[in-house]
C-alpha cells in the first residue's frame, strides 16, 4: 500500500492541475467568446514598413523641444495649425473656432459650425478646423475636417464655404478633410482628404486599419472645379507646395513617409517619395527659412526600442482583438507620447531635430510654423501653443 503522504501529495497535485486548468478556461473562454462574437470596428490590412531608422546622427534624441515656452495655456484647445499675417496669428481649435491672436489677446474671428461643442458626438456639427493658410490676397483658407474648405476674412471674420465636406467626389465622400495649401497666385487650392471611410474623430481607427482610401484634391477658385489629383494614399495628412508650384509634398502618416505629388508641368499626375522611413509618423509640413521643411511627429518608431505600430502592421488579427477589447480613447492614452520636430532639407535629408520624450512640455505636436526666428508649435489636443526660440539651436 502507498504511504498516506504520497497519496495526499499526488491528490493535491491533481487538484492544483484541475484548478489551474479551470482558471485557464475561465480566463480564455470569455476572450474566445469576445473574439468570435464581438464585431471589430476595423478590417485591417497587413502592410509592411521598413525597419525604423536608427535614432542617431541628425535623429539623435535630445531635449531641445523642452526649451519651448507655452503660450495661451488653458485659454485654447487643440490649436492644430498656425499662420501669421505680420505679428497677428491665427489658429483653429477643437471647439470649431478660428481664433485671432494679437499679443496676449485672443479674439474669436469666426465659428464654422454650430454649438454644442466639446464631445465626440458634437464634433461633426461643431466642426474641427485643421489646416490654415494665408492666401496671397490677404484672406485665410481653412480646412475643416467635417464642414469643408473655407475662405475667411481676417478683418471681419466673414466666412465663405468653397468646398462642402461630406459631398461625393469621384464616387467617394469627403469624410476627413485635413490640410490645405494655396498657390502663390491664389488660383488653386490643394487639400488632403485623409479617408472616405473614417472621420477625424476616428483617426486612430484609420491608422490601425491602414486604409488606403485617402486622396489629394485640387480646387480651382475661378472655375470652381474640384478634381481628384491622387488617390489610394494611407492617411494623407499635412501638405506643402514646393516653390516651383508644380508639386506638393504630402505626409502619408500611416506609412511614416512624405510623398511628392506632381500637380502641374511635365510630370503632372505622377508621384514619387520625398523622404521614406521616417523615425515617426508625420503630421503637418511647413516651410523653413533655410529652404527646407518643418515636419512634426507626435509618435515615434524607436530604434533601438519597440515600435508598437510597426509590430502590429503585419498582425491584423491582433489589431482586431485590441479594438474588440478597448475603446479608441483608452488606446490613444496607451500610445507612448514623444514629440519630434525635424527640419528636412530639399533632398529629403534631415538637417536637425528637436525632441521632447514623453511630451512633457510640448505634447501631441501637429505643426511647426516658423516666424522671425521662432517656431510656433501647434497641437491636435494640447491646451496651448508652444514657442521655441531657434537662436543657437
mmCIF file of C-alpha atoms in Angstrom:
data_model
loop_
_atom_site.group_PDB
_atom_site.id
_atom_site.type_symbol
_atom_site.label_atom_id
_atom_site.label_comp_id
_atom_site.label_asym_id
_atom_site.label_seq_id
_atom_site.Cartn_x
_atom_site.Cartn_y
_atom_site.Cartn_z
ATOM 1 C CA UNK A 1 0.000 0.000 0.000
ATOM 2 C CA UNK A 2 1.078 3.630 -0.688
ATOM 3 C CA UNK A 3 2.197 5.776 2.170
ATOM 4 C CA UNK A 4 -0.531 8.334 3.041
ATOM 5 C CA UNK A 5 1.873 11.267 2.425
ATOM 6 C CA UNK A 6 2.362 10.231 -1.216
ATOM 7 C CA UNK A 7 -1.358 9.758 -1.693
ATOM 8 C CA UNK A 8 -2.176 13.205 -0.380
ATOM 9 C CA UNK A 9 0.593 14.906 -2.405
ATOM 10 C CA UNK A 10 -0.495 13.279 -5.687
ATOM 11 C CA UNK A 11 -4.082 14.209 -4.833
ATOM 12 C CA UNK A 12 -3.168 17.863 -4.138
ATOM 13 C CA UNK A 13 -1.141 17.876 -7.400
ATOM 14 C CA UNK A 14 -4.258 16.748 -9.269
ATOM 15 C CA UNK A 15 -6.369 19.392 -7.523
ATOM 16 C CA UNK A 16 -3.762 22.039 -8.439
ATOM 17 C CA UNK A 17 -3.744 20.969 -12.090
ATOM 18 C CA UNK A 18 -7.551 20.894 -12.284
ATOM 19 C CA UNK A 19 -7.745 24.317 -10.592
ATOM 20 C CA UNK A 20 -5.150 25.711 -12.983
ATOM 21 C CA UNK A 21 -6.966 24.259 -15.974
ATOM 22 C CA UNK A 22 -10.319 25.623 -14.758
ATOM 23 C CA UNK A 23 -8.745 29.026 -14.213
ATOM 24 C CA UNK A 24 -7.243 28.905 -17.708
ATOM 25 C CA UNK A 25 -10.587 28.002 -19.252
ATOM 26 C CA UNK A 26 -12.290 30.651 -17.101
ATOM 27 C CA UNK A 27 -9.892 33.307 -18.437
ATOM 28 C CA UNK A 28 -9.604 32.139 -22.044
ATOM 29 C CA UNK A 29 -13.289 31.342 -22.656
ATOM 30 C CA UNK A 30 -14.503 34.963 -22.373
ATOM 31 C CA UNK A 31 -11.677 36.017 -24.672
ATOM 32 C CA UNK A 32 -12.691 33.394 -27.208
ATOM 33 C CA UNK A 33 -16.325 34.459 -26.982
ATOM 34 C CA UNK A 34 -15.284 38.122 -27.442
ATOM 35 C CA UNK A 35 -13.097 37.146 -30.394
ATOM 36 C CA UNK A 36 -15.850 35.149 -32.075
ATOM 37 C CA UNK A 37 -18.946 37.189 -31.246
ATOM 38 C CA UNK A 38 -17.920 40.836 -30.995
ATOM 39 C CA UNK A 39 -17.523 42.763 -34.223
ATOM 40 C CA UNK A 40 -14.252 44.569 -34.712
ATOM 41 C CA UNK A 41 -14.784 48.142 -35.934
ATOM 42 C CA UNK A 42 -11.760 47.802 -38.226
ATOM 43 C CA UNK A 43 -10.898 45.496 -41.109
ATOM 44 C CA UNK A 44 -7.128 45.935 -41.089
ATOM 45 C CA UNK A 45 -4.838 45.079 -43.972
ATOM 46 C CA UNK A 46 -1.369 43.676 -43.430
ATOM 47 C CA UNK A 47 1.277 46.028 -44.773
ATOM 48 C CA UNK A 48 4.973 46.326 -44.197
ATOM 49 C CA UNK A 49 7.064 49.219 -43.004
ATOM 50 C CA UNK A 50 10.840 49.149 -43.331
ATOM 51 C CA UNK A 51 12.858 48.660 -40.169
ATOM 52 C CA UNK A 52 12.791 52.075 -38.442
ATOM 53 C CA UNK A 53 15.942 54.153 -38.962
ATOM 54 C CA UNK A 54 18.362 54.252 -36.069
ATOM 55 C CA UNK A 55 17.919 57.341 -33.939
ATOM 56 C CA UNK A 56 21.409 58.657 -34.362
ATOM 57 C CA UNK A 57 23.146 61.416 -36.307
ATOM 58 C CA UNK A 58 20.536 64.042 -37.147
ATOM 59 C CA UNK A 59 17.849 61.977 -35.382
ATOM 60 C CA UNK A 60 19.835 61.581 -32.130
ATOM 61 C CA UNK A 61 17.389 62.071 -29.222
ATOM 62 C CA UNK A 62 17.802 65.358 -27.346
ATOM 63 C CA UNK A 63 15.728 67.576 -25.060
ATOM 64 C CA UNK A 64 15.748 70.708 -27.218
ATOM 65 C CA UNK A 65 11.984 70.842 -27.638
ATOM 66 C CA UNK A 66 11.675 71.089 -23.849
ATOM 67 C CA UNK A 67 13.219 74.556 -24.108
ATOM 68 C CA UNK A 68 9.909 75.735 -25.594
ATOM 69 C CA UNK A 69 7.593 78.064 -23.669
ATOM 70 C CA UNK A 70 3.828 77.616 -23.530
ATOM 71 C CA UNK A 71 1.614 80.447 -24.760
ATOM 72 C CA UNK A 72 -2.116 80.956 -24.077
ATOM 73 C CA UNK A 73 -2.087 77.964 -21.714
ATOM 74 C CA UNK A 74 -5.627 76.765 -20.847
ATOM 75 C CA UNK A 75 -7.109 79.555 -22.995
ATOM 76 C CA UNK A 76 -7.483 77.458 -26.153
ATOM 77 C CA UNK A 77 -7.661 73.752 -27.006
ATOM 78 C CA UNK A 78 -6.071 71.850 -29.868
ATOM 79 C CA UNK A 79 -4.522 74.653 -31.977
ATOM 80 C CA UNK A 80 -3.701 72.208 -34.799
ATOM 81 C CA UNK A 81 -2.315 74.641 -37.368
ATOM 82 C CA UNK A 82 -0.954 78.190 -37.088
ATOM 83 C CA UNK A 83 -0.462 81.014 -39.574
ATOM 84 C CA UNK A 84 0.528 84.651 -39.221
ATOM 85 C CA UNK A 85 -0.113 87.907 -41.042
ATOM 86 C CA UNK A 86 2.567 90.230 -39.740
ATOM 87 C CA UNK A 87 2.572 89.815 -35.974
ATOM 88 C CA UNK A 88 -1.038 88.657 -35.786
ATOM 89 C CA UNK A 89 -1.510 84.876 -35.573
ATOM 90 C CA UNK A 90 -4.494 82.710 -36.481
ATOM 91 C CA UNK A 91 -5.373 79.159 -35.483
ATOM 92 C CA UNK A 92 -8.356 76.764 -35.498
ATOM 93 C CA UNK A 93 -9.327 74.976 -32.285
ATOM 94 C CA UNK A 94 -11.227 71.916 -31.062
ATOM 95 C CA UNK A 95 -14.375 73.963 -30.367
ATOM 96 C CA UNK A 96 -14.801 74.803 -34.061
ATOM 97 C CA UNK A 97 -13.447 78.362 -33.783
ATOM 98 C CA UNK A 98 -10.951 80.364 -35.815
ATOM 99 C CA UNK A 99 -9.008 82.450 -33.305
ATOM 100 C CA UNK A 100 -7.061 85.644 -33.899
ATOM 101 C CA UNK A 101 -4.112 86.051 -31.528
ATOM 102 C CA UNK A 102 -2.996 89.652 -31.054
ATOM 103 C CA UNK A 103 -0.210 89.835 -28.475
ATOM 104 C CA UNK A 104 -1.728 88.270 -25.376
ATOM 105 C CA UNK A 105 -5.300 88.789 -26.539
ATOM 106 C CA UNK A 106 -7.428 86.044 -28.056
ATOM 107 C CA UNK A 107 -10.306 87.122 -30.293
ATOM 108 C CA UNK A 108 -12.821 84.712 -31.844
ATOM 109 C CA UNK A 109 -12.686 85.646 -35.527
ATOM 110 C CA UNK A 110 -15.199 83.091 -36.834
ATOM 111 C CA UNK A 111 -17.148 79.968 -35.896
ATOM 112 C CA UNK A 112 -17.540 77.457 -38.721
ATOM 113 C CA UNK A 113 -20.096 75.059 -37.248
ATOM 114 C CA UNK A 114 -22.921 75.112 -34.718
ATOM 115 C CA UNK A 115 -22.819 74.542 -30.958
ATOM 116 C CA UNK A 116 -22.810 72.439 -28.837
ATOM 117 C CA UNK A 117 -19.121 71.529 -28.953
ATOM 118 C CA UNK A 118 -16.782 69.534 -26.784
ATOM 119 C CA UNK A 119 -17.852 65.920 -27.194
ATOM 120 C CA UNK A 120 -17.092 63.254 -29.776
ATOM 121 C CA UNK A 121 -20.775 63.253 -30.831
ATOM 122 C CA UNK A 122 -20.799 67.028 -31.359
ATOM 123 C CA UNK A 123 -17.653 67.204 -33.484
ATOM 124 C CA UNK A 124 -19.234 66.712 -36.954
ATOM 125 C CA UNK A 125 -21.693 69.615 -36.455
ATOM 126 C CA UNK A 126 -19.448 71.808 -34.296
ATOM 127 C CA UNK A 127 -16.689 71.443 -36.885
ATOM 128 C CA UNK A 128 -12.987 70.882 -36.419
ATOM 129 C CA UNK A 129 -10.721 73.366 -38.250
ATOM 130 C CA UNK A 130 -7.359 71.784 -39.059
ATOM 131 C CA UNK A 131 -5.018 73.223 -41.732
ATOM 132 C CA UNK A 132 -4.958 77.026 -42.018
ATOM 133 C CA UNK A 133 -3.131 79.210 -44.578
ATOM 134 C CA UNK A 134 -2.781 82.827 -45.578
ATOM 135 C CA UNK A 135 -3.636 83.443 -49.240
ATOM 136 C CA UNK A 136 -1.822 85.982 -51.419
ATOM 137 C CA UNK A 137 -4.915 88.224 -51.499
ATOM 138 C CA UNK A 138 -4.858 88.719 -47.718
ATOM 139 C CA UNK A 139 -7.514 86.139 -46.841
ATOM 140 C CA UNK A 140 -7.334 82.943 -44.804
ATOM 141 C CA UNK A 141 -8.047 79.471 -46.140
ATOM 142 C CA UNK A 142 -9.180 76.875 -43.613
ATOM 143 C CA UNK A 143 -9.682 73.117 -43.960
ATOM 144 C CA UNK A 144 -12.361 71.852 -41.580
ATOM 145 C CA UNK A 145 -12.352 68.065 -41.113
ATOM 146 C CA UNK A 146 -16.161 67.828 -41.431
ATOM 147 C CA UNK A 147 -17.561 71.037 -42.844
ATOM 148 C CA UNK A 148 -15.287 71.673 -45.836
ATOM 149 C CA UNK A 149 -12.770 74.207 -47.129
ATOM 150 C CA UNK A 150 -13.437 77.859 -46.270
ATOM 151 C CA UNK A 151 -12.194 81.328 -47.071
ATOM 152 C CA UNK A 152 -12.218 83.601 -44.013
ATOM 153 C CA UNK A 153 -11.746 87.374 -43.983
ATOM 154 C CA UNK A 154 -9.081 88.086 -41.301
ATOM 155 C CA UNK A 155 -10.520 91.544 -40.605
ATOM 156 C CA UNK A 156 -14.281 90.949 -40.492
ATOM 157 C CA UNK A 157 -14.477 87.177 -39.891
ATOM 158 C CA UNK A 158 -16.810 86.768 -42.900
ATOM 159 C CA UNK A 159 -16.852 83.108 -43.957
ATOM 160 C CA UNK A 160 -17.293 81.696 -47.474
ATOM 161 C CA UNK A 161 -17.524 77.946 -47.993
ATOM 162 C CA UNK A 162 -15.628 76.910 -51.132
ATOM 163 C CA UNK A 163 -15.892 73.114 -50.812
ATOM 164 C CA UNK A 164 -18.601 71.327 -48.823
ATOM 165 C CA UNK A 165 -17.459 68.498 -46.572
ATOM 166 C CA UNK A 166 -19.290 65.173 -46.819
ATOM 167 C CA UNK A 167 -20.014 65.547 -50.554
ATOM 168 C CA UNK A 168 -19.148 62.810 -53.034
ATOM 169 C CA UNK A 169 -16.222 63.484 -55.342
ATOM 170 C CA UNK A 170 -15.121 60.803 -57.795
ATOM 171 C CA UNK A 171 -17.509 58.300 -56.221
ATOM 172 C CA UNK A 172 -16.205 58.775 -52.652
ATOM 173 C CA UNK A 173 -17.248 61.004 -49.764
ATOM 174 C CA UNK A 174 -15.051 63.768 -48.386
ATOM 175 C CA UNK A 175 -15.095 62.389 -44.827
ATOM 176 C CA UNK A 176 -11.889 63.723 -43.272
ATOM 177 C CA UNK A 177 -10.586 66.952 -44.834
ATOM 178 C CA UNK A 178 -7.225 67.663 -43.245
ATOM 179 C CA UNK A 179 -4.714 70.204 -44.566
ATOM 180 C CA UNK A 180 -4.770 72.845 -47.281
ATOM 181 C CA UNK A 181 -2.186 74.678 -49.420
ATOM 182 C CA UNK A 182 -2.704 77.626 -51.766
ATOM 183 C CA UNK A 183 -0.726 78.557 -54.892
ATOM 184 C CA UNK A 184 1.181 81.863 -54.995
ATOM 185 C CA UNK A 185 -1.375 83.376 -57.383
ATOM 186 C CA UNK A 186 -4.251 82.244 -55.137
ATOM 187 C CA UNK A 187 -5.961 80.481 -58.029
ATOM 188 C CA UNK A 188 -5.699 76.887 -56.838
ATOM 189 C CA UNK A 189 -6.121 75.170 -53.504
ATOM 190 C CA UNK A 190 -4.812 71.691 -52.778
ATOM 191 C CA UNK A 191 -6.168 69.757 -49.836
ATOM 192 C CA UNK A 192 -5.978 66.295 -48.335
ATOM 193 C CA UNK A 193 -8.961 64.088 -47.560
ATOM 194 C CA UNK A 194 -7.456 61.557 -45.168
ATOM 195 C CA UNK A 195 -10.163 58.949 -45.674
ATOM 196 C CA UNK A 196 -13.589 58.440 -47.205
ATOM 197 C CA UNK A 197 -14.371 55.721 -44.638
ATOM 198 C CA UNK A 198 -13.201 57.279 -41.370
ATOM 199 C CA UNK A 199 -13.835 60.687 -39.843
ATOM 200 C CA UNK A 200 -11.333 62.748 -37.831
ATOM 201 C CA UNK A 201 -12.793 61.561 -34.528
ATOM 202 C CA UNK A 202 -11.823 58.016 -35.561
ATOM 203 C CA UNK A 203 -8.271 58.830 -36.659
ATOM 204 C CA UNK A 204 -6.767 56.007 -34.578
ATOM 205 C CA UNK A 205 -9.043 53.509 -36.341
ATOM 206 C CA UNK A 206 -7.804 54.908 -39.655
ATOM 207 C CA UNK A 207 -4.158 54.458 -38.621
ATOM 208 C CA UNK A 208 -4.781 50.960 -37.266
ATOM 209 C CA UNK A 209 -6.811 49.781 -40.233
ATOM 210 C CA UNK A 210 -4.177 51.264 -42.569
ATOM 211 C CA UNK A 211 -6.979 52.104 -45.000
ATOM 212 C CA UNK A 212 -5.573 53.197 -48.368
ATOM 213 C CA UNK A 213 -8.504 55.434 -49.295
ATOM 214 C CA UNK A 214 -7.003 58.882 -48.747
ATOM 215 C CA UNK A 215 -6.762 61.451 -51.535
ATOM 216 C CA UNK A 216 -5.228 64.739 -52.628
ATOM 217 C CA UNK A 217 -7.679 67.116 -54.318
ATOM 218 C CA UNK A 218 -7.462 70.362 -56.252
ATOM 219 C CA UNK A 219 -9.980 73.205 -56.161
ATOM 220 C CA UNK A 220 -9.869 75.930 -58.809
ATOM 221 C CA UNK A 221 -11.150 79.182 -57.250
ATOM 222 C CA UNK A 222 -12.028 80.656 -60.655
ATOM 223 C CA UNK A 223 -13.825 77.768 -62.367
ATOM 224 C CA UNK A 224 -14.911 76.219 -59.015
ATOM 225 C CA UNK A 225 -13.865 72.870 -60.391
ATOM 226 C CA UNK A 226 -12.982 70.156 -57.877
ATOM 227 C CA UNK A 227 -10.760 67.297 -59.063
ATOM 228 C CA UNK A 228 -9.003 64.299 -57.535
ATOM 229 C CA UNK A 229 -5.249 64.571 -58.105
ATOM 230 C CA UNK A 230 -4.055 61.393 -56.326
ATOM 231 C CA UNK A 231 -5.823 58.555 -54.550
ATOM 232 C CA UNK A 232 -5.182 55.324 -52.599
ATOM 233 C CA UNK A 233 -2.947 57.031 -50.033
ATOM 234 C CA UNK A 234 -2.732 55.742 -46.452
ATOM 235 C CA UNK A 235 -3.756 58.665 -44.241
ATOM 236 C CA UNK A 236 -2.555 61.641 -46.310
ATOM 237 C CA UNK A 237 -2.170 64.396 -43.747
ATOM 238 C CA UNK A 238 -0.120 67.613 -43.923
ATOM 239 C CA UNK A 239 0.721 69.152 -47.310
ATOM 240 C CA UNK A 240 3.095 71.792 -48.643
ATOM 241 C CA UNK A 241 3.513 73.229 -52.126
ATOM 242 C CA UNK A 242 7.067 73.286 -53.456
ATOM 243 C CA UNK A 243 8.470 76.660 -54.613
ATOM 244 C CA UNK A 244 8.060 75.743 -58.307
ATOM 245 C CA UNK A 245 4.283 75.305 -57.665
ATOM 246 C CA UNK A 246 4.401 72.111 -59.756
ATOM 247 C CA UNK A 247 4.419 69.583 -56.953
ATOM 248 C CA UNK A 248 3.022 69.106 -53.463
ATOM 249 C CA UNK A 249 4.569 67.301 -50.506
ATOM 250 C CA UNK A 250 2.057 65.021 -48.766
ATOM 251 C CA UNK A 251 2.683 63.397 -45.375
ATOM 252 C CA UNK A 252 1.472 59.791 -45.646
ATOM 253 C CA UNK A 253 1.146 59.290 -41.899
ATOM 254 C CA UNK A 254 0.484 55.536 -41.678
ATOM 255 C CA UNK A 255 3.498 54.782 -43.891
ATOM 256 C CA UNK A 256 5.906 57.087 -41.980
ATOM 257 C CA UNK A 257 6.910 58.861 -45.193
ATOM 258 C CA UNK A 258 6.408 62.003 -47.256
ATOM 259 C CA UNK A 259 5.361 61.708 -50.898
ATOM 260 C CA UNK A 260 5.793 64.263 -53.669
ATOM 261 C CA UNK A 261 2.785 64.525 -55.981
ATOM 262 C CA UNK A 262 3.256 66.346 -59.277
ATOM 263 C CA UNK A 263 0.247 68.608 -59.812
ATOM 264 C CA UNK A 264 1.426 70.610 -62.858
ATOM 265 C CA UNK A 265 4.124 70.599 -65.539
ATOM 266 C CA UNK A 266 5.604 67.670 -67.455
ATOM 267 C CA UNK A 267 5.230 65.114 -64.638
ATOM 268 C CA UNK A 268 1.634 66.027 -63.785
ATOM 269 C CA UNK A 269 -0.203 63.061 -62.290
ATOM 270 C CA UNK A 270 2.989 61.348 -61.151
ATOM 271 C CA UNK A 271 4.166 60.651 -57.620
ATOM 272 C CA UNK A 272 7.491 59.791 -56.000
ATOM 273 C CA UNK A 273 8.859 59.608 -52.466
ATOM 274 C CA UNK A 274 10.394 62.745 -50.957
ATOM 275 C CA UNK A 275 11.554 61.084 -47.724
ATOM 276 C CA UNK A 276 10.976 57.463 -46.758
ATOM 277 C CA UNK A 277 11.070 55.588 -43.469
ATOM 278 C CA UNK A 278 10.893 58.478 -41.008
ATOM 279 C CA UNK A 279 11.533 57.709 -37.308
ATOM 280 C CA UNK A 280 7.984 58.871 -36.531
ATOM 281 C CA UNK A 281 4.552 59.397 -38.048
ATOM 282 C CA UNK A 282 4.432 62.770 -39.846
ATOM 283 C CA UNK A 283 1.639 65.303 -39.488
ATOM 284 C CA UNK A 284 1.876 68.835 -40.930
ATOM 285 C CA UNK A 285 4.666 70.116 -43.196
ATOM 286 C CA UNK A 286 5.586 73.808 -43.277
ATOM 287 C CA UNK A 287 8.460 75.723 -44.946
ATOM 288 C CA UNK A 288 11.632 76.594 -43.039
ATOM 289 C CA UNK A 289 13.582 79.827 -43.567
ATOM 290 C CA UNK A 290 16.559 77.870 -44.925
ATOM 291 C CA UNK A 291 14.562 76.456 -47.841
ATOM 292 C CA UNK A 292 13.721 73.185 -46.104
ATOM 293 C CA UNK A 293 10.581 71.938 -44.367
ATOM 294 C CA UNK A 294 9.484 71.553 -40.755
ATOM 295 C CA UNK A 295 7.832 68.184 -40.134
ATOM 296 C CA UNK A 296 6.037 67.401 -36.866
ATOM 297 C CA UNK A 297 5.570 63.938 -35.365
ATOM 298 C CA UNK A 298 3.581 63.104 -32.203
ATOM 299 C CA UNK A 299 4.563 59.426 -32.076
ATOM 300 C CA UNK A 300 7.871 57.782 -32.938
ATOM 301 C CA UNK A 301 9.209 54.399 -34.034
ATOM 302 C CA UNK A 302 12.065 53.944 -31.571
ATOM 303 C CA UNK A 303 15.161 52.122 -32.817
ATOM 304 C CA UNK A 304 16.720 50.818 -30.660
ATOM 305 C CA UNK A 305 13.435 50.076 -28.916
ATOM 306 C CA UNK A 306 9.994 48.670 -29.640
ATOM 307 C CA UNK A 307 7.562 50.281 -32.072
ATOM 308 C CA UNK A 308 4.029 49.060 -31.381
ATOM 309 C CA UNK A 309 2.622 50.336 -34.699
ATOM 310 C CA UNK A 310 5.391 48.614 -36.676
ATOM 311 C CA UNK A 311 4.814 45.382 -34.739
ATOM 312 C CA UNK A 312 1.063 45.485 -35.409
ATOM 313 C CA UNK A 313 1.370 46.415 -39.095
ATOM 314 C CA UNK A 314 1.821 42.770 -40.107
ATOM 315 C CA UNK A 315 -0.532 41.304 -37.481
ATOM 316 C CA UNK A 316 -4.090 42.382 -38.432
ATOM 317 C CA UNK A 317 -5.701 39.771 -36.149
ATOM 318 C CA UNK A 318 -4.069 41.340 -33.055
ATOM 319 C CA UNK A 319 -5.357 44.762 -34.135
ATOM 320 C CA UNK A 320 -8.868 43.338 -34.470
ATOM 321 C CA UNK A 321 -8.712 41.809 -30.993
ATOM 322 C CA UNK A 322 -7.370 45.037 -29.428
ATOM 323 C CA UNK A 323 -10.269 47.041 -30.881
ATOM 324 C CA UNK A 324 -12.770 44.458 -29.674
ATOM 325 C CA UNK A 325 -11.449 44.839 -26.143
ATOM 326 C CA UNK A 326 -10.639 48.543 -25.828
ATOM 327 C CA UNK A 327 -12.123 51.858 -26.870
ATOM 328 C CA UNK A 328 -10.224 54.341 -29.029
ATOM 329 C CA UNK A 329 -9.881 56.742 -26.060
ATOM 330 C CA UNK A 330 -8.201 54.083 -23.933
ATOM 331 C CA UNK A 331 -5.840 53.194 -26.778
ATOM 332 C CA UNK A 332 -4.880 56.827 -27.517
ATOM 333 C CA UNK A 333 -3.679 57.129 -23.918
ATOM 334 C CA UNK A 334 -1.716 53.878 -24.301
ATOM 335 C CA UNK A 335 0.349 55.167 -27.262
ATOM 336 C CA UNK A 336 3.661 56.433 -25.827
ATOM 337 C CA UNK A 337 3.923 60.213 -26.174
ATOM 338 C CA UNK A 338 7.025 61.521 -27.893
ATOM 339 C CA UNK A 339 7.207 64.868 -29.648
ATOM 340 C CA UNK A 340 9.608 65.280 -32.533
ATOM 341 C CA UNK A 341 10.016 68.274 -34.848
ATOM 342 C CA UNK A 342 12.556 67.939 -37.662
ATOM 343 C CA UNK A 343 13.847 70.198 -40.400
ATOM 344 C CA UNK A 344 14.095 68.228 -43.638
ATOM 345 C CA UNK A 345 16.186 69.690 -46.452
ATOM 346 C CA UNK A 346 15.163 69.833 -50.081
ATOM 347 C CA UNK A 347 16.622 66.422 -50.975
ATOM 348 C CA UNK A 348 14.702 64.701 -48.169
ATOM 349 C CA UNK A 349 17.702 64.749 -45.799
ATOM 350 C CA UNK A 350 17.329 65.541 -42.101
ATOM 351 C CA UNK A 351 19.116 68.774 -41.129
ATOM 352 C CA UNK A 352 18.266 68.987 -37.401
ATOM 353 C CA UNK A 353 15.689 67.630 -34.995
ATOM 354 C CA UNK A 354 14.196 68.757 -31.703
ATOM 355 C CA UNK A 355 12.814 66.194 -29.247
ATOM 356 C CA UNK A 356 10.577 66.118 -26.181
ATOM 357 C CA UNK A 357 10.451 62.485 -24.997
ATOM 358 C CA UNK A 358 7.115 61.824 -23.221
ATOM 359 C CA UNK A 359 5.821 65.203 -24.469
ATOM 360 C CA UNK A 360 6.432 66.912 -21.139
ATOM 361 C CA UNK A 361 6.491 70.493 -22.474
ATOM 362 C CA UNK A 362 5.037 70.211 -25.981
ATOM 363 C CA UNK A 363 2.659 67.260 -26.303
ATOM 364 C CA UNK A 364 0.680 65.930 -29.283
ATOM 365 C CA UNK A 365 2.547 68.169 -31.730
ATOM 366 C CA UNK A 366 0.899 68.652 -35.122
ATOM 367 C CA UNK A 367 2.754 71.531 -36.792
ATOM 368 C CA UNK A 368 5.802 73.793 -36.533
ATOM 369 C CA UNK A 369 5.271 77.251 -38.048
ATOM 370 C CA UNK A 370 8.409 79.394 -38.335
ATOM 371 C CA UNK A 371 8.237 83.170 -37.917
ATOM 372 C CA UNK A 372 11.044 85.631 -37.050
ATOM 373 C CA UNK A 373 13.488 83.052 -35.704
ATOM 374 C CA UNK A 374 10.906 81.224 -33.627
ATOM 375 C CA UNK A 375 8.952 78.008 -34.096
ATOM 376 C CA UNK A 376 5.293 78.184 -33.115
ATOM 377 C CA UNK A 377 4.215 74.628 -32.407
ATOM 378 C CA UNK A 378 0.593 73.577 -32.826
ATOM 379 C CA UNK A 379 -1.096 70.573 -31.249
ATOM 380 C CA UNK A 380 -4.162 68.497 -32.046
ATOM 381 C CA UNK A 381 -5.175 68.146 -28.385
ATOM 382 C CA UNK A 382 -2.998 70.231 -26.024
ATOM 383 C CA UNK A 383 -4.392 73.411 -24.387
ATOM 384 C CA UNK A 384 -1.570 75.720 -25.525
ATOM 385 C CA UNK A 385 0.749 76.789 -28.340
ATOM 386 C CA UNK A 386 4.439 76.096 -27.654
ATOM 387 C CA UNK A 387 7.088 78.512 -28.933
ATOM 388 C CA UNK A 388 10.740 77.572 -29.404
ATOM 389 C CA UNK A 389 13.464 80.172 -29.965
ATOM 390 C CA UNK A 390 15.678 78.869 -32.782
ATOM 391 C CA UNK A 391 18.638 81.061 -31.800
ATOM 392 C CA UNK A 392 21.595 78.827 -31.026
ATOM 393 C CA UNK A 393 19.747 75.565 -31.786
#
